[in-house]
Coordinates of C-alpha atoms (C1' of nucleotides) in Angstrom, one line a residue:
Chain A
X19 CA 25.9 1.3 -19.9
X20 CA 22.8 0.0 -21.8
X21 CA 20.3 1.5 -19.3
X22 CA 21.5 4.6 -17.3
X23 CA 21.5 2.9 -14.0
X24 CA 23.7 2.7 -11.1
X25 CA 24.4 0.6 -8.5
X26 CA 26.1 1.2 -5.0
X27 CA 27.8 -1.7 -3.9
X28 CA 28.8 -2.1 0.3
X29 CA 30.8 -4.8 1.4
X30 CA 34.0 -4.9 3.6
X31 CA 35.9 -7.8 1.5
X32 CA 37.6 -6.0 -1.4
X33 CA 37.5 -9.4 -3.4
X34 CA 33.7 -9.1 -3.2
X35 CA 33.5 -5.7 -4.6
X36 CA 36.0 -6.6 -7.3
X37 CA 33.6 -9.5 -8.3
X38 CA 30.9 -7.3 -8.2
X39 CA 32.1 -4.8 -10.3
X40 CA 33.3 -7.5 -13.0
X41 CA 29.8 -9.1 -12.7
X42 CA 28.0 -5.7 -13.1
X43 CA 30.0 -3.9 -15.6
X44 CA 28.2 -3.9 -18.7
X45 CA 24.9 -3.9 -17.0
X46 CA 24.9 -0.8 -15.2
X47 CA 26.1 2.4 -16.2
X48 CA 27.8 3.6 -13.0
X49 CA 29.1 1.2 -10.3
X50 CA 30.2 2.8 -6.9
X51 CA 31.7 0.7 -3.9
X52 CA 32.2 1.5 -0.1
X53 CA 34.4 -0.9 1.9
X54 CA 32.3 0.5 4.9
X55 CA 28.7 1.6 5.4
X56 CA 29.6 4.3 7.4
X57 CA 29.6 6.8 4.3
X58 CA 26.6 4.9 3.0
X59 CA 24.1 7.9 3.4
X60 CA 26.4 10.5 2.4
X61 CA 27.3 8.7 -0.7
X62 CA 23.6 7.8 -1.4
X63 CA 23.1 11.4 -1.3
X64 CA 25.9 12.5 -3.6
X65 CA 25.2 9.7 -6.0
X66 CA 21.4 8.9 -6.2
X67 CA 22.1 5.2 -7.0
X68 CA 19.5 3.2 -8.7
X69 CA 19.5 0.4 -6.1
X70 CA 22.1 -0.7 -3.2
X71 CA 23.4 -3.9 -2.5
X72 CA 24.4 -4.0 1.0
X73 CA 26.6 -6.8 2.5
X74 CA 24.9 -7.6 6.1
X75 CA 28.2 -8.5 8.2
X76 CA 30.8 -6.0 8.8
X77 CA 32.5 -6.5 12.1
X78 CA 34.7 -9.8 11.6
X79 CA 33.4 -12.5 13.8
X80 CA 30.1 -11.0 14.2
X81 CA 27.8 -12.8 11.5
X82 CA 24.4 -12.1 13.4
X83 CA 23.4 -9.4 10.5
X84 CA 22.9 -7.1 13.2
X85 CA 25.1 -4.5 11.9
X86 CA 23.7 -5.2 8.2
X87 CA 20.2 -4.9 9.6
X88 CA 20.9 -1.3 11.1
X89 CA 22.2 -0.2 8.0
X90 CA 19.4 -1.4 5.9
X91 CA 16.9 0.6 8.4
X92 CA 18.8 3.5 8.6
X93 CA 19.3 3.6 4.5
X94 CA 15.6 2.6 4.2
X95 CA 14.4 5.6 6.7
X96 CA 16.5 8.2 5.0
X97 CA 15.9 6.8 1.1
X98 CA 12.7 5.1 1.2
X99 CA 12.7 5.2 -2.6
X100 CA 15.8 3.8 -3.2
X101 CA 15.6 -0.4 -3.1
X102 CA 18.1 -2.1 -1.1
X103 CA 19.0 -5.5 -2.1
X104 CA 20.9 -7.5 1.0
X105 CA 23.4 -10.0 0.4
X106 CA 24.9 -12.5 3.4
X107 CA 27.3 -15.4 3.7
X108 CA 25.4 -17.0 6.4
X109 CA 21.9 -18.1 4.7
X110 CA 19.3 -17.5 7.6
X111 CA 15.8 -17.6 6.9
X112 CA 15.0 -15.5 10.0
X113 CA 17.2 -12.6 9.2
X114 CA 16.0 -12.9 5.6
X115 CA 12.3 -12.6 6.8
X116 CA 13.3 -9.7 9.4
X117 CA 15.2 -8.0 6.4
X118 CA 12.2 -8.2 3.8
X119 CA 9.8 -7.0 6.4
X120 CA 12.5 -4.0 7.5
X121 CA 12.1 -2.7 3.6
X122 CA 14.7 -4.7 1.8
X123 CA 13.7 -5.2 -1.7
X124 CA 15.4 -8.6 -1.9
X125 CA 18.0 -10.9 -0.3
X126 CA 20.3 -12.9 -1.8
X127 CA 23.1 -15.4 -0.3
X128 CA 27.0 -15.7 -1.3
X129 CA 28.0 -17.2 -3.3
X130 CA 25.8 -15.4 -5.7
X131 CA 24.8 -16.4 -9.5
X132 CA 25.7 -13.9 -11.3
X133 CA 22.9 -14.0 -13.6
X134 CA 20.7 -14.2 -10.4
X135 CA 22.2 -11.2 -8.8
X136 CA 21.6 -8.9 -12.0
X137 CA 18.0 -10.1 -12.5
X138 CA 17.4 -9.2 -8.6
X139 CA 18.8 -5.9 -9.0
X140 CA 17.1 -5.1 -12.1
X141 CA 14.0 -6.4 -10.5
X142 CA 14.3 -4.1 -7.7
X143 CA 14.8 -1.1 -9.9
X144 CA 11.8 -2.0 -11.8
X145 CA 9.6 -2.4 -9.1
X146 CA 10.9 1.0 -7.1
X147 CA 10.3 2.7 -10.5
X148 CA 6.9 1.6 -10.8
X149 CA 4.2 4.7 -10.3
X150 CA 0.8 3.9 -9.7
X151 CA -2.0 6.4 -10.5
X152 CA -3.7 8.2 -7.3
X153 CA -7.0 7.0 -8.3
X154 CA -6.1 3.0 -8.5
X155 CA -4.4 3.3 -4.9
X156 CA -7.9 4.9 -3.8
X157 CA -9.8 2.2 -5.1
X158 CA -7.7 -0.6 -4.3
X159 CA -7.7 0.4 -0.8
X160 CA -11.6 0.8 -0.9
X161 CA -12.0 -2.6 -2.0
X162 CA -9.8 -3.9 0.7
X163 CA -11.4 -2.5 3.5
X164 CA -14.7 -3.2 2.0
X165 CA -13.7 -6.7 1.9
X166 CA -12.6 -6.8 5.4
X167 CA -16.1 -5.5 6.4
X168 CA -17.7 -8.3 4.5
X169 CA -19.5 -5.6 2.5
X170 CA -20.8 -3.4 5.2
X171 CA -20.6 -0.3 3.7
X172 CA -21.3 2.0 6.8
X173 CA -18.5 0.3 8.8
X174 CA -16.2 0.8 5.8
X175 CA -16.8 4.3 5.1
X176 CA -16.5 4.9 8.6
X177 CA -12.9 3.2 8.6
X178 CA -11.8 4.7 5.5
X179 CA -13.0 8.4 7.1
X180 CA -15.4 9.1 4.4
X181 CA -19.1 9.3 4.2
X182 CA -21.4 6.3 3.5
X183 CA -22.6 8.1 0.2
X184 CA -19.3 9.1 -1.0
X185 CA -18.2 5.2 -0.7
X186 CA -21.4 4.3 -2.3
X187 CA -20.5 6.6 -5.4
X188 CA -17.0 5.3 -5.7
X189 CA -18.0 1.9 -6.4
X190 CA -20.9 3.0 -8.8
Chain B
X145 CA -10.3 -18.2 23.5
X146 CA -9.0 -15.1 25.2
X147 CA -9.2 -13.2 21.7
X148 CA -11.9 -14.6 19.6
X149 CA -9.5 -15.5 16.6
X150 CA -9.2 -18.8 14.7
X151 CA -6.3 -20.6 13.0
X152 CA -6.3 -22.9 10.2
X153 CA -3.4 -25.2 10.4
X154 CA -2.4 -27.3 7.1
X155 CA 0.3 -29.9 7.4
X156 CA 0.2 -33.5 6.2
X157 CA 2.3 -34.7 9.2
X158 CA -0.6 -35.8 11.9
X159 CA 2.1 -35.5 14.8
X160 CA 2.9 -31.4 13.8
X161 CA -1.1 -31.0 13.5
X162 CA -1.3 -32.3 17.2
X163 CA 1.8 -30.4 18.3
X164 CA 0.3 -27.3 16.7
X165 CA -3.3 -27.7 18.6
X166 CA -1.5 -28.0 22.0
X167 CA 0.8 -25.1 21.2
X168 CA -2.0 -23.0 19.9
X169 CA -4.7 -23.9 22.3
X170 CA -5.3 -21.2 24.9
X171 CA -4.3 -18.5 22.4
X172 CA -6.7 -19.0 20.0
X173 CA -10.5 -19.7 20.2
X174 CA -10.7 -22.0 17.3
X175 CA -8.4 -24.3 15.8
X176 CA -9.0 -26.0 12.5
X177 CA -6.7 -28.7 11.2
X178 CA -6.3 -30.0 7.6
X179 CA -4.3 -33.0 6.8
X180 CA -3.9 -31.5 2.9
X181 CA -4.2 -28.3 1.5
X182 CA -6.7 -29.9 -1.0
X183 CA -9.9 -28.7 0.8
X184 CA -8.1 -25.4 2.2
X185 CA -10.2 -23.2 -0.3
X186 CA -13.5 -24.3 0.7
X187 CA -12.3 -24.7 4.8
X188 CA -11.3 -21.1 4.4
X189 CA -14.4 -20.0 3.1
X190 CA -16.7 -21.7 5.5
X191 CA -14.7 -21.0 8.6
X192 CA -12.9 -17.4 7.7
X193 CA -10.0 -18.2 9.8
X194 CA -8.1 -15.1 11.5
X195 CA -4.7 -16.6 10.2
X196 CA -3.5 -19.6 8.1
X197 CA -0.5 -21.7 8.8
X198 CA 0.4 -23.7 5.7
X199 CA 3.1 -26.3 5.5
X200 CA 5.2 -26.0 2.3
X201 CA 6.1 -29.7 1.7
X202 CA 3.3 -32.5 0.9
X203 CA 4.4 -34.8 -1.3
X204 CA 6.8 -37.0 0.4
X205 CA 10.3 -36.5 -0.9
X206 CA 9.6 -33.4 -2.7
X207 CA 10.8 -30.7 -0.4
X208 CA 11.5 -28.0 -3.3
X209 CA 8.5 -26.3 -1.5
X210 CA 6.6 -25.8 -5.1
X211 CA 3.7 -27.5 -3.9
X212 CA 3.3 -24.9 -0.8
X213 CA 4.0 -22.0 -3.2
X214 CA 1.3 -23.0 -5.3
X215 CA -1.4 -23.2 -2.6
X216 CA 0.1 -20.1 -1.0
X217 CA -0.4 -18.1 -4.4
X218 CA -4.3 -20.0 -4.8
X219 CA -5.1 -19.0 -1.3
X220 CA -3.8 -15.4 -1.3
X221 CA -5.4 -14.9 -4.8
X222 CA -8.7 -15.7 -3.3
X223 CA -8.5 -14.4 0.2
X224 CA -6.2 -11.6 0.1
X225 CA -7.0 -10.6 3.4
X226 CA -6.4 -13.6 5.3
X227 CA -2.6 -13.5 6.4
X228 CA -1.0 -16.8 5.7
X229 CA 2.3 -18.0 7.6
X230 CA 4.4 -20.5 6.2
X231 CA 6.3 -23.3 7.7
X232 CA 8.8 -25.4 6.5
X233 CA 11.3 -28.1 7.7
X234 CA 14.0 -27.0 4.9
X235 CA 15.2 -23.6 5.9
X236 CA 15.9 -22.1 2.3
X237 CA 16.3 -18.4 2.2
X238 CA 15.5 -18.1 -1.5
X239 CA 12.3 -19.9 -0.7
X240 CA 11.2 -17.7 1.9
X241 CA 12.2 -14.6 0.0
X242 CA 9.8 -16.1 -2.9
X243 CA 7.2 -16.7 -0.5
X244 CA 7.0 -13.4 1.4
X245 CA 7.0 -11.9 -2.3
X246 CA 4.0 -13.9 -3.2
X247 CA 2.0 -12.7 -0.1
X248 CA 3.1 -14.7 2.5
X249 CA 2.8 -13.0 6.1
X250 CA 5.5 -14.3 7.5
X251 CA 7.8 -17.5 7.0
X252 CA 8.9 -19.9 10.0
X253 CA 11.1 -22.9 10.3
X254 CA 10.7 -26.3 12.1
X255 CA 11.1 -26.7 14.6
X256 CA 9.3 -23.9 15.9
X257 CA 9.8 -22.1 19.0
X258 CA 6.3 -22.1 20.4
X259 CA 6.3 -18.5 21.7
X260 CA 7.8 -17.3 18.5
X261 CA 5.1 -19.1 16.4
X262 CA 2.3 -17.4 18.5
X263 CA 3.8 -14.1 18.4
X264 CA 4.4 -14.6 14.4
X265 CA 0.5 -15.5 14.1
X266 CA -0.6 -12.8 16.3
X267 CA 1.7 -10.2 14.6
X268 CA -0.1 -11.4 11.6
X269 CA -3.4 -11.2 12.6
X270 CA -2.7 -7.8 13.9
X271 CA -1.2 -6.3 10.8
X272 CA -4.0 -7.7 8.5
X273 CA -6.7 -6.2 11.0
X274 CA -5.3 -2.5 10.6
X275 CA -7.3 -0.4 8.6
X276 CA -5.8 2.7 7.2
X277 CA -8.0 5.7 6.5
X278 CA -8.4 6.9 2.6
X279 CA -6.9 10.4 3.0
X280 CA -3.8 8.9 5.1
X281 CA -3.2 6.2 2.1
X282 CA -3.7 9.1 -0.5
X283 CA -1.3 11.7 1.0
X284 CA 1.4 8.7 1.7
X285 CA 1.2 7.9 -2.1
X286 CA 1.2 11.2 -3.2
X287 CA 4.4 12.0 -1.1
X288 CA 6.0 9.1 -2.4
X289 CA 5.7 9.9 -5.9
X290 CA 6.4 13.6 -5.3
X291 CA 9.8 12.6 -3.7
X292 CA 10.7 10.2 -6.8
X293 CA 9.7 13.2 -9.0
X294 CA 12.3 15.1 -6.9
X295 CA 9.8 17.5 -6.4
X296 CA 8.7 18.3 -9.6
X297 CA 4.9 19.1 -9.0
X298 CA 4.0 19.1 -12.9
X299 CA 5.5 15.8 -13.4
X300 CA 4.2 14.2 -10.0
X301 CA 0.8 15.4 -11.0
X302 CA 0.9 14.0 -14.4
X303 CA 2.1 10.6 -13.0
X304 CA -0.7 10.6 -10.3
X305 CA -3.1 11.6 -12.7
X306 CA -4.6 14.7 -11.1
X307 CA -4.1 18.0 -12.4
X308 CA -1.3 20.4 -10.9
X309 CA -3.4 22.5 -9.1
X310 CA -5.0 19.7 -7.0
X311 CA -1.6 18.2 -5.9
X312 CA -0.9 22.0 -5.2
X313 CA -4.0 22.0 -2.9
X314 CA -3.1 18.5 -1.1
X315 CA 0.3 19.6 -0.1
X316 CA -1.0 22.9 0.8
Chain C
dA103 C1' -41.6 -14.1 17.1
dC104 C1' -41.4 -9.7 18.3
dA105 C1' -39.3 -5.3 18.7
dA106 C1' -35.0 -2.7 18.5
dA107 C1' -31.0 -1.7 16.2
dT108 C1' -28.5 -0.9 12.5
dG109 C1' -27.8 -0.9 7.3
dT110 C1' -29.4 0.1 2.7
dG111 C1' -30.7 3.0 -1.2
dT112 C1' -32.2 7.3 -2.9
dC113 C1' -32.9 11.9 -2.7
dT114 C1' -31.9 17.2 -1.5
dA115 C1' -29.1 21.6 -1.0
dA116 C1' -24.9 23.1 0.9
dA117 C1' -20.0 23.3 1.0
dT118 C1' -16.0 21.7 -0.7
dG119 C1' -12.8 20.2 -4.1
dT120 C1' -11.4 19.8 -9.1
dT121 C1' -10.4 21.2 -13.6
dG122 C1' -8.3 23.8 -17.9
dG123 C1' -7.1 27.9 -18.9
dA124 C1' -4.5 32.1 -18.4
dC125 C1' -0.6 34.7 -16.5
dA126 C1' 3.7 37.0 -14.3
dT127 C1' 8.0 35.2 -12.4
dC128 C1' 11.9 32.4 -11.5
dA129 C1' 15.2 28.6 -12.9
dT130 C1' 17.5 26.2 -16.3
dG131 C1' 20.5 25.1 -20.0
dC132 C1' 22.6 25.9 -24.4
Chain D
dG277 C1' 20.2 36.3 -23.3
dC278 C1' 16.8 33.5 -25.0
dA279 C1' 13.9 29.5 -24.9
dT280 C1' 12.1 26.1 -22.4
dG281 C1' 9.5 24.3 -18.4
dA282 C1' 8.3 25.1 -13.5
dT283 C1' 6.0 27.8 -9.8
dG284 C1' 2.5 30.3 -7.8
dT285 C1' -1.7 32.6 -8.0
dC286 C1' -6.2 33.7 -10.1
dC287 C1' -10.7 32.4 -12.3
dA288 C1' -15.2 30.4 -13.5
dA289 C1' -17.3 26.0 -14.6
dC290 C1' -18.0 21.9 -13.0
dA291 C1' -17.9 17.8 -10.1
dT292 C1' -17.8 15.5 -5.9
dT293 C1' -18.5 15.4 -0.8
dT294 C1' -21.3 16.1 3.0
dA295 C1' -24.8 15.9 6.7
dG296 C1' -29.7 15.2 6.9
dA297 C1' -33.5 12.9 6.0
dC298 C1' -36.7 9.0 4.7
dA299 C1' -38.9 4.4 3.6
dC300 C1' -37.3 0.0 3.5
dA301 C1' -34.8 -4.4 4.1
dT302 C1' -31.9 -7.1 7.6
dT303 C1' -29.9 -8.4 11.6
dT304 C1' -30.0 -8.6 16.7
dG305 C1' -31.6 -9.4 21.4
dT306 C1' -34.3 -11.5 24.0

DNA sequence: ACAAATGTGTCTAAATGTTGGACATCATGC
DNA sequence: GCATGATGTCCAACATTTAGACACATTTGT
């Protein structure tokens, strides 16, 4: 319990689900498991897990991670605010990079270290829970674009879609 | 030439630098190389490369990638708008994930595929060059926070730091 | 080196957006 | 069913944003 957070674990290996349950019980208030990602979308809609732990390989013998990547994309498209941590037995840098670029919150390899897994899941939840004031998002973006324009305010204002004077005011 | 873009390659292995030069000539207008990252910051300040290709392992015998990670952080902190692509001989998922979280644009492993490396560098440049209008950044963030509040406009407005009515207007 | 083009800082006045406050109306839970 | 909190709507004060104008740098092309 401890924190009122829940986790959805999706893996086709029952032993992994059991191990995950043991590892994560006491840390999360609710642990939901699925042995196949088919019902992932409906389950997430029902359970609203704080984080999803998704295995990448389901079809036995297929270890390209294609299927996990597809599910990652599908879930992330439907629930962009739910962090998804991927897990795979086949450590593949290419795959990990692609996963992160496709919206995965993190990527861990089997066999996992329990403490690390817990830390990663907690981090993912924390990061997803952060809320940034609108003004901060605005000024950060303004500064970024201004940088890219090497200080040229006219061009920066143009790219930002605001008037030159407004940009001038925003940076006081 | 072709595109007016430049690349800075940092690797302590001269053979790699030569190979990179050959691979990338004809694609980039200027290819600058460094055999050690010590001068990376000054070189970037002078040359303003479109992208940096940074090796992760410099101290011979040390292959943890710690040094590359430190340089990644240092460069990214000083030039947050310059995309940095990491390259390493020791495929390590953990390291790749950490690198991406520390601001790396991409992560490739040696030996590289020339076409893939070119594609990755181009992608990194393209992505870094994108400029998003301020209004779009604003509305995307508003929708995200609104989602997290499950549609509760009062709380969302509060978290965003704007008045309820303003939020109401923004989503018309 | 000059002229042309472009960017800067500053100012207006009008249009538009933001604010807290107020109010009746719905949901919700207890 | 009553209390709490959210919604949709209005208002009038206040603030921001805007296009336009202008003198003055700074950059660019030749």
